[in-house]
mmCIF file of C-alpha atoms (C1' of nucleotides) in Angstrom:
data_model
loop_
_atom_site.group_PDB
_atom_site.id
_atom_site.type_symbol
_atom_site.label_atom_id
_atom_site.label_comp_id
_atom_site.label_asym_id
_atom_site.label_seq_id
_atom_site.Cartn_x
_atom_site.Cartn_y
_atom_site.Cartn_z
ATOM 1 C CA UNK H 1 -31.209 13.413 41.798
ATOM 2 C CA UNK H 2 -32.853 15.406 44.834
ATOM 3 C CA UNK H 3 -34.632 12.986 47.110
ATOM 4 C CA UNK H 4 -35.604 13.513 50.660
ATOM 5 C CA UNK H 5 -31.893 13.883 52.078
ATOM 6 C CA UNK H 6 -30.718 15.932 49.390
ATOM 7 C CA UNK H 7 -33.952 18.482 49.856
ATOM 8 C CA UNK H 8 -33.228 18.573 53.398
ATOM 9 C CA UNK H 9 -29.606 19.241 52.995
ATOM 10 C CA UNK H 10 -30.535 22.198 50.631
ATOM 11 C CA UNK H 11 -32.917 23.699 53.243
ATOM 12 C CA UNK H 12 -30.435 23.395 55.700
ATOM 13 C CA UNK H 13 -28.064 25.345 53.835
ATOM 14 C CA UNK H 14 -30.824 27.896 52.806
ATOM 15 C CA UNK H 15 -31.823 28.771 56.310
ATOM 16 C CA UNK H 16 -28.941 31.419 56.992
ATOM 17 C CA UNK H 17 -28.359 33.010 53.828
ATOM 18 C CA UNK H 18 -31.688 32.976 53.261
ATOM 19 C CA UNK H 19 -34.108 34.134 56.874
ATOM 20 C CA UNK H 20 -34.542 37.667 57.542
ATOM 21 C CA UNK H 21 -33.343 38.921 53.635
ATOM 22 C CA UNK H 22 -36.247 40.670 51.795
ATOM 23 C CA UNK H 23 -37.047 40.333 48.575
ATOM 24 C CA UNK H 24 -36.215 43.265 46.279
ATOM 25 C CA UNK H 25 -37.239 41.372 42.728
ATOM 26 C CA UNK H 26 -37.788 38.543 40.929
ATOM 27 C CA UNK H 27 -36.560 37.372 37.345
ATOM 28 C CA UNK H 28 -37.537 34.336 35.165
ATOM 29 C CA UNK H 29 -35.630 32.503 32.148
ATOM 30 C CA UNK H 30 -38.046 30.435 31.327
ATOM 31 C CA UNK H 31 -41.918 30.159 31.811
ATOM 32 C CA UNK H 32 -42.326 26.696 32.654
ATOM 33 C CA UNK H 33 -40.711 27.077 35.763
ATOM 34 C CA UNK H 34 -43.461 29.149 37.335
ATOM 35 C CA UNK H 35 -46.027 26.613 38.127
ATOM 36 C CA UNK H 36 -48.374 29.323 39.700
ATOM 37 C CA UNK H 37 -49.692 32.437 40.021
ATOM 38 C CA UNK H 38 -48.433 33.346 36.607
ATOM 39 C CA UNK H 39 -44.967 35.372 36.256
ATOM 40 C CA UNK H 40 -46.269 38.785 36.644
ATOM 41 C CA UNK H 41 -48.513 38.320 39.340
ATOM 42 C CA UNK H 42 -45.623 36.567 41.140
ATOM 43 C CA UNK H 43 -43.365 38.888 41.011
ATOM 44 C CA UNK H 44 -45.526 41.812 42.060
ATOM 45 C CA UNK H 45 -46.599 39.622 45.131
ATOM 46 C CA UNK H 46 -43.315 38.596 45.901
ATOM 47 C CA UNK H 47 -41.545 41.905 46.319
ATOM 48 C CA UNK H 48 -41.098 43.355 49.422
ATOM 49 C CA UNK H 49 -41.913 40.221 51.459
ATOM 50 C CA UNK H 50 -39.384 39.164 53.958
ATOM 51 C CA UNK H 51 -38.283 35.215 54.687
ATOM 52 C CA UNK H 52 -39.347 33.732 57.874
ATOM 53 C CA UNK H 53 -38.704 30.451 57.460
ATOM 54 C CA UNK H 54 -37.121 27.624 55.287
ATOM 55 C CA UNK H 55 -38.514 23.556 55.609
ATOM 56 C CA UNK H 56 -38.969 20.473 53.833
ATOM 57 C CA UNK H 57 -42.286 18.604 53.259
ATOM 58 C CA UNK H 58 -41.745 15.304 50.841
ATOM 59 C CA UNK H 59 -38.983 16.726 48.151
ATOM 60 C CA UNK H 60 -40.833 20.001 48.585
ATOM 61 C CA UNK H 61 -38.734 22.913 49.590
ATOM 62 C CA UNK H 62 -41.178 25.393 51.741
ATOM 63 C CA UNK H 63 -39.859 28.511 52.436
ATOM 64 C CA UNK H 64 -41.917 30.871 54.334
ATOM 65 C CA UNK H 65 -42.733 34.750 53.444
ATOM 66 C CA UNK H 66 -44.464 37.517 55.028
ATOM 67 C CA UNK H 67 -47.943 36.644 53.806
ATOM 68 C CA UNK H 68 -47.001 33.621 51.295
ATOM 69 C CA UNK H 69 -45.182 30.561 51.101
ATOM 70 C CA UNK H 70 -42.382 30.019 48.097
ATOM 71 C CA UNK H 71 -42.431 26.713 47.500
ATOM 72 C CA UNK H 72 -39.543 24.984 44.943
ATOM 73 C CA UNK H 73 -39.494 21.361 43.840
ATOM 74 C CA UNK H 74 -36.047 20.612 42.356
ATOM 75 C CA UNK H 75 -37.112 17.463 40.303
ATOM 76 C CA UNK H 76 -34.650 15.615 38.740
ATOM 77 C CA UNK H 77 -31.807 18.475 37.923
ATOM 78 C CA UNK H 78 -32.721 21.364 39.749
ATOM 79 C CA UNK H 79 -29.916 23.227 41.956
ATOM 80 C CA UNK H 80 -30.773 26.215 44.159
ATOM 81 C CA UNK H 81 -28.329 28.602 46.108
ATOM 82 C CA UNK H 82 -27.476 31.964 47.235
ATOM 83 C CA UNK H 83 -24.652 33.887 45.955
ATOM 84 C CA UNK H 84 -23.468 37.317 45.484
ATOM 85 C CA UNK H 85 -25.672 39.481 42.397
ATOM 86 C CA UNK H 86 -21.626 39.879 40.184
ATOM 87 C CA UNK H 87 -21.061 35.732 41.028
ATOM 88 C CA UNK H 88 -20.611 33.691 38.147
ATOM 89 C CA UNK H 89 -21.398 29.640 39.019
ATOM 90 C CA UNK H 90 -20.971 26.768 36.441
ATOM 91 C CA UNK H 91 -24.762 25.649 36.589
ATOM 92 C CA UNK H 92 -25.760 29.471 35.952
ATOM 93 C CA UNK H 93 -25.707 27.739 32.612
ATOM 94 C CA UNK H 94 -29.246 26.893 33.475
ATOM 95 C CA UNK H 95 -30.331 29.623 35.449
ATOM 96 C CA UNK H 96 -34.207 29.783 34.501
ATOM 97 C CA UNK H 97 -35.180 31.449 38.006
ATOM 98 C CA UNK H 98 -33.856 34.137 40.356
ATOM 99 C CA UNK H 99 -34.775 36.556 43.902
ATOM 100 C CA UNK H 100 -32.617 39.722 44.174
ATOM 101 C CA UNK H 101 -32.323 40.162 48.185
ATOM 102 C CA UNK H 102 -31.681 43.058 50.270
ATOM 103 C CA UNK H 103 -27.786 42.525 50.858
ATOM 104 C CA UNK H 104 -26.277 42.223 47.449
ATOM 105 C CA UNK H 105 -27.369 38.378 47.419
ATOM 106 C CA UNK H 106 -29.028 36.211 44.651
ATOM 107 C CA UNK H 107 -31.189 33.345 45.289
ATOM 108 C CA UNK H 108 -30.410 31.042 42.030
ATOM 109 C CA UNK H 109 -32.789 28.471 40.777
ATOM 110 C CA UNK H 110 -31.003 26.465 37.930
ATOM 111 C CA UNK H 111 -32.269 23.281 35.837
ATOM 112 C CA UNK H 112 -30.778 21.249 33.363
ATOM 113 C CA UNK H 113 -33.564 19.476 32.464
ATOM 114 C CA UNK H 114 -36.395 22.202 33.197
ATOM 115 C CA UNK H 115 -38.568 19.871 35.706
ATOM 116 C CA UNK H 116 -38.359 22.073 38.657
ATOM 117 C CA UNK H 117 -41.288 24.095 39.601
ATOM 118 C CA UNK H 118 -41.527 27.288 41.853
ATOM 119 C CA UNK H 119 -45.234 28.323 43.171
ATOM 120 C CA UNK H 120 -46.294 31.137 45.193
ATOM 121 C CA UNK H 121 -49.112 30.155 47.387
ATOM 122 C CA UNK H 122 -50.971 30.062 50.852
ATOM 123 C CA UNK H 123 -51.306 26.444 51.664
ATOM 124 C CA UNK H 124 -48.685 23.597 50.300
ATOM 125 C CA UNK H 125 -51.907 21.077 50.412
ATOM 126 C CA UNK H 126 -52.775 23.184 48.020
ATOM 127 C CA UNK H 127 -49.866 22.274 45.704
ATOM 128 C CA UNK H 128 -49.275 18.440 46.487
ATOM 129 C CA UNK H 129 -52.966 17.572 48.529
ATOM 130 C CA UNK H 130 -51.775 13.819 48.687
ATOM 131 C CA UNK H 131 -48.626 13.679 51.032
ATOM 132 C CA UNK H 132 -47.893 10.507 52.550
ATOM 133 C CA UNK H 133 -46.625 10.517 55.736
ATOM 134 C CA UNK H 134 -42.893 11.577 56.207
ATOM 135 C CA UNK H 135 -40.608 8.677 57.014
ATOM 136 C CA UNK H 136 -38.197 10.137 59.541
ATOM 137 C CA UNK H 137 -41.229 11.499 61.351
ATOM 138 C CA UNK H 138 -42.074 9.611 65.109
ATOM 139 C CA UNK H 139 -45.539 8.527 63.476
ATOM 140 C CA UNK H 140 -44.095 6.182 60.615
ATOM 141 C CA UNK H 141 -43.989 2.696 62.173
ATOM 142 C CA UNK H 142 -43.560 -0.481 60.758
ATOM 143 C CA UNK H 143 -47.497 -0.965 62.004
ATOM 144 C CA UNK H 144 -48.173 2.144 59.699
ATOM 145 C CA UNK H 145 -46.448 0.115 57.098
ATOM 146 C CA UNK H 146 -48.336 -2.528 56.852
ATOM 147 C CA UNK H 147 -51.244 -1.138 57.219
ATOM 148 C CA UNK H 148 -50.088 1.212 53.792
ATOM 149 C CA UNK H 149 -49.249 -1.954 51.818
ATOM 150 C CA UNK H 150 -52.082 -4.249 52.919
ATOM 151 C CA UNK H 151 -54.029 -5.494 49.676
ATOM 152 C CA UNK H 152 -52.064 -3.782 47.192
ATOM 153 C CA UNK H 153 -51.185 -5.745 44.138
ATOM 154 C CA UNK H 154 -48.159 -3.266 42.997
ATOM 155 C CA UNK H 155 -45.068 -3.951 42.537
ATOM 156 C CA UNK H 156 -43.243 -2.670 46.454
ATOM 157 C CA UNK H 157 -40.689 -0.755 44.441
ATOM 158 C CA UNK H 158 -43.548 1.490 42.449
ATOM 159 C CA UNK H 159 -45.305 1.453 45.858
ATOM 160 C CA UNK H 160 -42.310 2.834 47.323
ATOM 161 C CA UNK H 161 -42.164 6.012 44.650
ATOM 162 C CA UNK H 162 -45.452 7.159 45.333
ATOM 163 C CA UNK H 163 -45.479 10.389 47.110
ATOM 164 C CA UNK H 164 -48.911 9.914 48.055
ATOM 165 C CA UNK H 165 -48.027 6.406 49.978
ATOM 166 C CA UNK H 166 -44.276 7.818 51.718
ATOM 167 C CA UNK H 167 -43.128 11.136 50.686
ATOM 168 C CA UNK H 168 -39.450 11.999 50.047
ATOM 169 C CA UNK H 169 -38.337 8.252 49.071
ATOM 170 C CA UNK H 170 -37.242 8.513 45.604
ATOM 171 C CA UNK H 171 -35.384 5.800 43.107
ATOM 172 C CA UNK H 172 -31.894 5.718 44.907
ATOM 173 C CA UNK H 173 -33.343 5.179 48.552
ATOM 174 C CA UNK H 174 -35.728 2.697 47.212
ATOM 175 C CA UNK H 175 -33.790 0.395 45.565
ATOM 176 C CA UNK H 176 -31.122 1.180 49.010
ATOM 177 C CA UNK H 177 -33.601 0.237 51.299
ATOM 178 C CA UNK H 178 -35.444 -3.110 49.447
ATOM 179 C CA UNK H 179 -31.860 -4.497 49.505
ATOM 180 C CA UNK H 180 -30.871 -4.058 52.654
ATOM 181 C CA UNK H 181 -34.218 -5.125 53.920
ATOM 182 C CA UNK H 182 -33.923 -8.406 51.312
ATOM 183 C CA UNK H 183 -37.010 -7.933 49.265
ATOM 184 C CA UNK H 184 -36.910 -7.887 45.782
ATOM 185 C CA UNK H 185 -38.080 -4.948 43.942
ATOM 186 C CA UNK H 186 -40.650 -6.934 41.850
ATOM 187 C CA UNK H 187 -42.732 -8.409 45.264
ATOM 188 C CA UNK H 188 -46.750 -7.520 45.214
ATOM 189 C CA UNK H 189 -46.720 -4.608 47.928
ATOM 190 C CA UNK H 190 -49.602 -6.778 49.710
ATOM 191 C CA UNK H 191 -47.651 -9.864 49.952
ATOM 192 C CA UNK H 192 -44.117 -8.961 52.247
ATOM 193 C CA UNK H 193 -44.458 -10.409 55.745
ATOM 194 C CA UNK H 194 -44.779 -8.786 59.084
ATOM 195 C CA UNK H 195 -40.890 -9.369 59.533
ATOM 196 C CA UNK H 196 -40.053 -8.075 56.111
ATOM 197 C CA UNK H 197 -42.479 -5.052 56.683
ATOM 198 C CA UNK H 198 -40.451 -4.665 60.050
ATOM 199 C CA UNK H 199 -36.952 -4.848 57.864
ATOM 200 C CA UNK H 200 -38.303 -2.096 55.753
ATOM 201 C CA UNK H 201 -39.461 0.313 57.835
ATOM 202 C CA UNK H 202 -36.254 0.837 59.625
ATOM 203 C CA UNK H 203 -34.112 0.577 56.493
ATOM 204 C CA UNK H 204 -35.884 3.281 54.842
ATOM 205 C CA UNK H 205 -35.499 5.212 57.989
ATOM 206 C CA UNK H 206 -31.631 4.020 58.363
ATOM 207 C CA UNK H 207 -31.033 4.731 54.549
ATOM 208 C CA UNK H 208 -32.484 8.249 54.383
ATOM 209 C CA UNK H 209 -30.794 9.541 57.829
ATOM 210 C CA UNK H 210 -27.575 8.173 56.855
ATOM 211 C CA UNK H 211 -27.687 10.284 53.771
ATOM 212 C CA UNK H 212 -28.435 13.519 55.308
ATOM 213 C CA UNK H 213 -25.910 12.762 58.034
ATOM 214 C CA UNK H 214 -23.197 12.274 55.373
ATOM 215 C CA UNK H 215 -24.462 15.368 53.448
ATOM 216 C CA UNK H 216 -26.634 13.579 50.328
ATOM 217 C CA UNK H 217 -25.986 11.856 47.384
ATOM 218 C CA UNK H 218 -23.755 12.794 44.560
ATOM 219 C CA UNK H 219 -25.213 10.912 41.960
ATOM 220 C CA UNK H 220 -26.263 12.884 38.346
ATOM 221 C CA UNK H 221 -26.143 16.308 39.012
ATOM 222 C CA UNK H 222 -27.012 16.810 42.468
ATOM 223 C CA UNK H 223 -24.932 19.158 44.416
ATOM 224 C CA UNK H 224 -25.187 20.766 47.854
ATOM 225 C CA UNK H 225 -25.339 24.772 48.623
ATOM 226 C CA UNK H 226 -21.329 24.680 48.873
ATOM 227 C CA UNK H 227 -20.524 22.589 45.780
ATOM 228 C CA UNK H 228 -19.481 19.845 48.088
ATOM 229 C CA UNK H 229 -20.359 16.529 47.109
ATOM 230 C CA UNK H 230 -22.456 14.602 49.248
ATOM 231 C CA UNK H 231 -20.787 11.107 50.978
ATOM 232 C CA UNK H 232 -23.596 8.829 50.774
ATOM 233 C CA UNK H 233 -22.790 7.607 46.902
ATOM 234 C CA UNK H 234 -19.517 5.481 48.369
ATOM 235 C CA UNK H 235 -21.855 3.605 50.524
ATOM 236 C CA UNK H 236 -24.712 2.845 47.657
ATOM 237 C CA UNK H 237 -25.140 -1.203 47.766
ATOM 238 C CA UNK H 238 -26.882 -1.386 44.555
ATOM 239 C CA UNK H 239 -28.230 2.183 42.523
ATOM 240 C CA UNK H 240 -26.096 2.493 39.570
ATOM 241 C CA UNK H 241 -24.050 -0.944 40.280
ATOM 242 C CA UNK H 242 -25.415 -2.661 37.575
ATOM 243 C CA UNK H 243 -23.309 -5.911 36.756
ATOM 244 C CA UNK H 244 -20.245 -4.921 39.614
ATOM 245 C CA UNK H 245 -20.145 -7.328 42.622
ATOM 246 C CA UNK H 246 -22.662 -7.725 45.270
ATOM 247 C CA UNK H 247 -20.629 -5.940 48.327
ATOM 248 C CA UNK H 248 -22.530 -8.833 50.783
ATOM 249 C CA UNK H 249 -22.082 -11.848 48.328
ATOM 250 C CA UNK H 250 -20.367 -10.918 44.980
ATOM 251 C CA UNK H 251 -23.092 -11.690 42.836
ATOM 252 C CA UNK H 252 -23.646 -9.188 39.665
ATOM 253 C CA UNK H 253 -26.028 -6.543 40.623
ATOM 254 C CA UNK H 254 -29.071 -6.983 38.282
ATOM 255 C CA UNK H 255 -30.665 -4.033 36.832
ATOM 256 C CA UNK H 256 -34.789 -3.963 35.514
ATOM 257 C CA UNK H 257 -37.491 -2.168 35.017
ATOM 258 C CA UNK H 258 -39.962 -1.136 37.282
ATOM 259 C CA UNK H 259 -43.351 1.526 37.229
ATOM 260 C CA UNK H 260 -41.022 2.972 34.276
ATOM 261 C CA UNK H 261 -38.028 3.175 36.701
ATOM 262 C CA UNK H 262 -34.074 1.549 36.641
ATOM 263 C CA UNK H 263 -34.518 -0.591 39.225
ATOM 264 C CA UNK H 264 -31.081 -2.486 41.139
ATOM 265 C CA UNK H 265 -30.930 -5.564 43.091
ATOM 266 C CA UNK H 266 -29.112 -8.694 44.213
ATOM 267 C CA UNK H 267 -30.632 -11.984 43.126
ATOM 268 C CA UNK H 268 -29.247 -13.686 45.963
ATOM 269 C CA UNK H 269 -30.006 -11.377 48.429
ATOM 270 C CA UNK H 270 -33.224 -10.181 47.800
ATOM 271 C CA UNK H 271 -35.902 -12.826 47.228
ATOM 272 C "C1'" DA P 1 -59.807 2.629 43.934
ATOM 273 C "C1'" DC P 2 -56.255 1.051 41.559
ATOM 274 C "C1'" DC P 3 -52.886 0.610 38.051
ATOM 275 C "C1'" DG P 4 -49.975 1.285 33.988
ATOM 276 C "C1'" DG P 5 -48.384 4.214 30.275
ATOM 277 C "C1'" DA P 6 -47.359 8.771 27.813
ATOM 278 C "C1'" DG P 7 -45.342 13.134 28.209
ATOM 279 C "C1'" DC P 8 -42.527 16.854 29.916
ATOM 280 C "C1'" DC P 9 -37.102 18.201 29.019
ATOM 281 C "C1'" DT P 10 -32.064 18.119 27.555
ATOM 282 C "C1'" DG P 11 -27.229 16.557 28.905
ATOM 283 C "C1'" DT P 12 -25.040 12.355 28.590
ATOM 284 C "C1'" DT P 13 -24.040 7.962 26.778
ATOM 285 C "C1'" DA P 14 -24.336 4.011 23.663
ATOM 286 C "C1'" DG P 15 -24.106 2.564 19.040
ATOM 287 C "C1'" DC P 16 -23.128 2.835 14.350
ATOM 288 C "C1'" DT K 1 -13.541 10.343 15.103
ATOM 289 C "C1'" DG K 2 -18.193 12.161 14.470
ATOM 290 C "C1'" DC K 3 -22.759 11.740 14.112
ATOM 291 C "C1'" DT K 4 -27.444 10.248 15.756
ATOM 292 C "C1'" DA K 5 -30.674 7.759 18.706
ATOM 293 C "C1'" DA K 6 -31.654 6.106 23.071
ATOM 294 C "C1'" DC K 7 -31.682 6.949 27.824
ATOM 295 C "C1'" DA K 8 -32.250 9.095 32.480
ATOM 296 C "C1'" DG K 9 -36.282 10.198 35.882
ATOM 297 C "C1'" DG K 10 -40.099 13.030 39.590
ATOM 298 C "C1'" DC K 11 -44.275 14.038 38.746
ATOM 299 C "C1'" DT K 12 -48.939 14.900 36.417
ATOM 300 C "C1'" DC K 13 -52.356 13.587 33.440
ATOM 301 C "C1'" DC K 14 -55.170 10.234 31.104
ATOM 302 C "C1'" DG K 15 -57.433 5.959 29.964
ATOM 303 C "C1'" DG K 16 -58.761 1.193 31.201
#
DNA sequence: ACCGGAGCCTGTTAGC
DNA sequence: TGCTAACAGGCTCCGG
């Protein structure tokens, strides 16, 4: 599923096809997946604006118009590319969401599972007012840390989901990063040490760079603007490794639940 | 303020 | 083999 690298992959791959094109229309497949204004205002605001720019805040895809900003959050299934208006593509099975452009192109917005959101709006704080701080940004120290998880009584793993504590880290990274930083997912938030707060910093930095450096995960249904699958899912330590081999010490990966999410880990390894 | 649980969805998978 | 039920999960909303 999209998480930060995957999001910033996308954008990546947006920004060319994408800046400069204006939009000629807009068609929908599906009402719940215009968040806001509603469908008709969209589209009549929409048209005729031309795009500027294309960036990532959190899992939030922010691309920038004339007078508004398109904003597109691909949940758990949600796939987004530019293709040619006669293209057929496999997950146009699921196409709920679409931009005609000025050159014969098609911005696609397709998902499975019918999670994603698209707004129209002015202000992204208007949208998702609670952003935590981004983790690959200069300002996200293992000082910050601390300070984030001091007191809290959570469980690090939920701590890690919410968007309003780190934005972008979602289940795969999380569970990535707790290993490799040797803290079990179950911890209280408030309780990890100054050495293991350290440890997790960096890994959460290490885990979500690596990933957009080897082009994002492949898990589920996640796919990049080419159809390429990502790299990182060969180097996954424990997400979806339930009962194979520890790579570090061969134990079986365990697999629970936490905050209502499949959560992986090495007993011996994490403590 | 904080925390946990239900609900949104449907393709995939486990179980009979 | 073929059917059904359970599962997956990012995020929002709601109640304690």
């Amino acid at each position: 599923m999209p998480e930060l690298p995957e999001v910033e992959t996308v954008v990546r791959g947006l920004r060319g096809p994408l800046i400069g094109r204006t939009v000629r229309a807009m068609w929908y497949g599906w009402p719940g997946i215009i968040h806001s204004p509603d469908p008709a205002h969209f589209a009549a605001r929409i048209a005729g604006q031309t795009f500027r720019a294309v960036d990532r805040r959190a899992k939030y895809i922010v691309a920038a118009l004339d007078d508004d900003l398109l904003v597109i959050h691909l949940r758990m299934t949600g796939r987004l590319y530019v293709t040619p208006r006669d293209a057929v593509h496999d997950a146009d099975r699921w196409l709920y969401f679409r931009l005609d452009l000025d050159n014969g192109q098609q911005l696609r917005f397709s998902d499975a599972r019918k999670f994603g959101k698209v707004y129209l709006t002015d202000s992204l704080a208007r949208i998702a007012p609670n952003l935590g701080p981004e983790p690959l940004a200069d300002d996200f120290t293992a000082a910050n840390l601390a300070a984030l998880l001091a007191g809290r009584r959570r469980a690090i793993k939920a701590l890690l989901l919410e968007q309003s504590f780190i934005a972008g880290v979602g289940n795969i990274y999380a569970d990535e990063a707790l290993f490799l930083s040797g803290v079990r997912p179950t911890r209280k938030a408030g309780k990890l040490t100054r050495a293991e707060c350290e440890a997790l910093a960096a890994n959460i930095r290490k885990v979500l760079q690596r990933s957009i450096d080897t082009g994002g995960s492949s898990i589920s249904d996640w796919i990049n603007p080419d159809g390429q699958d990502g790299g990182y899912q060969d180097e996954r330590m424990v997400y979806a490794r339930t009962g194979q081999p520890c790579k570090v010490c061969g134990t079986p990966i365990k697999r629970i639940t936490v905050g209502q999410r499949g959560t992986h880990y090495c007993p011996k390894c994490q403590s």
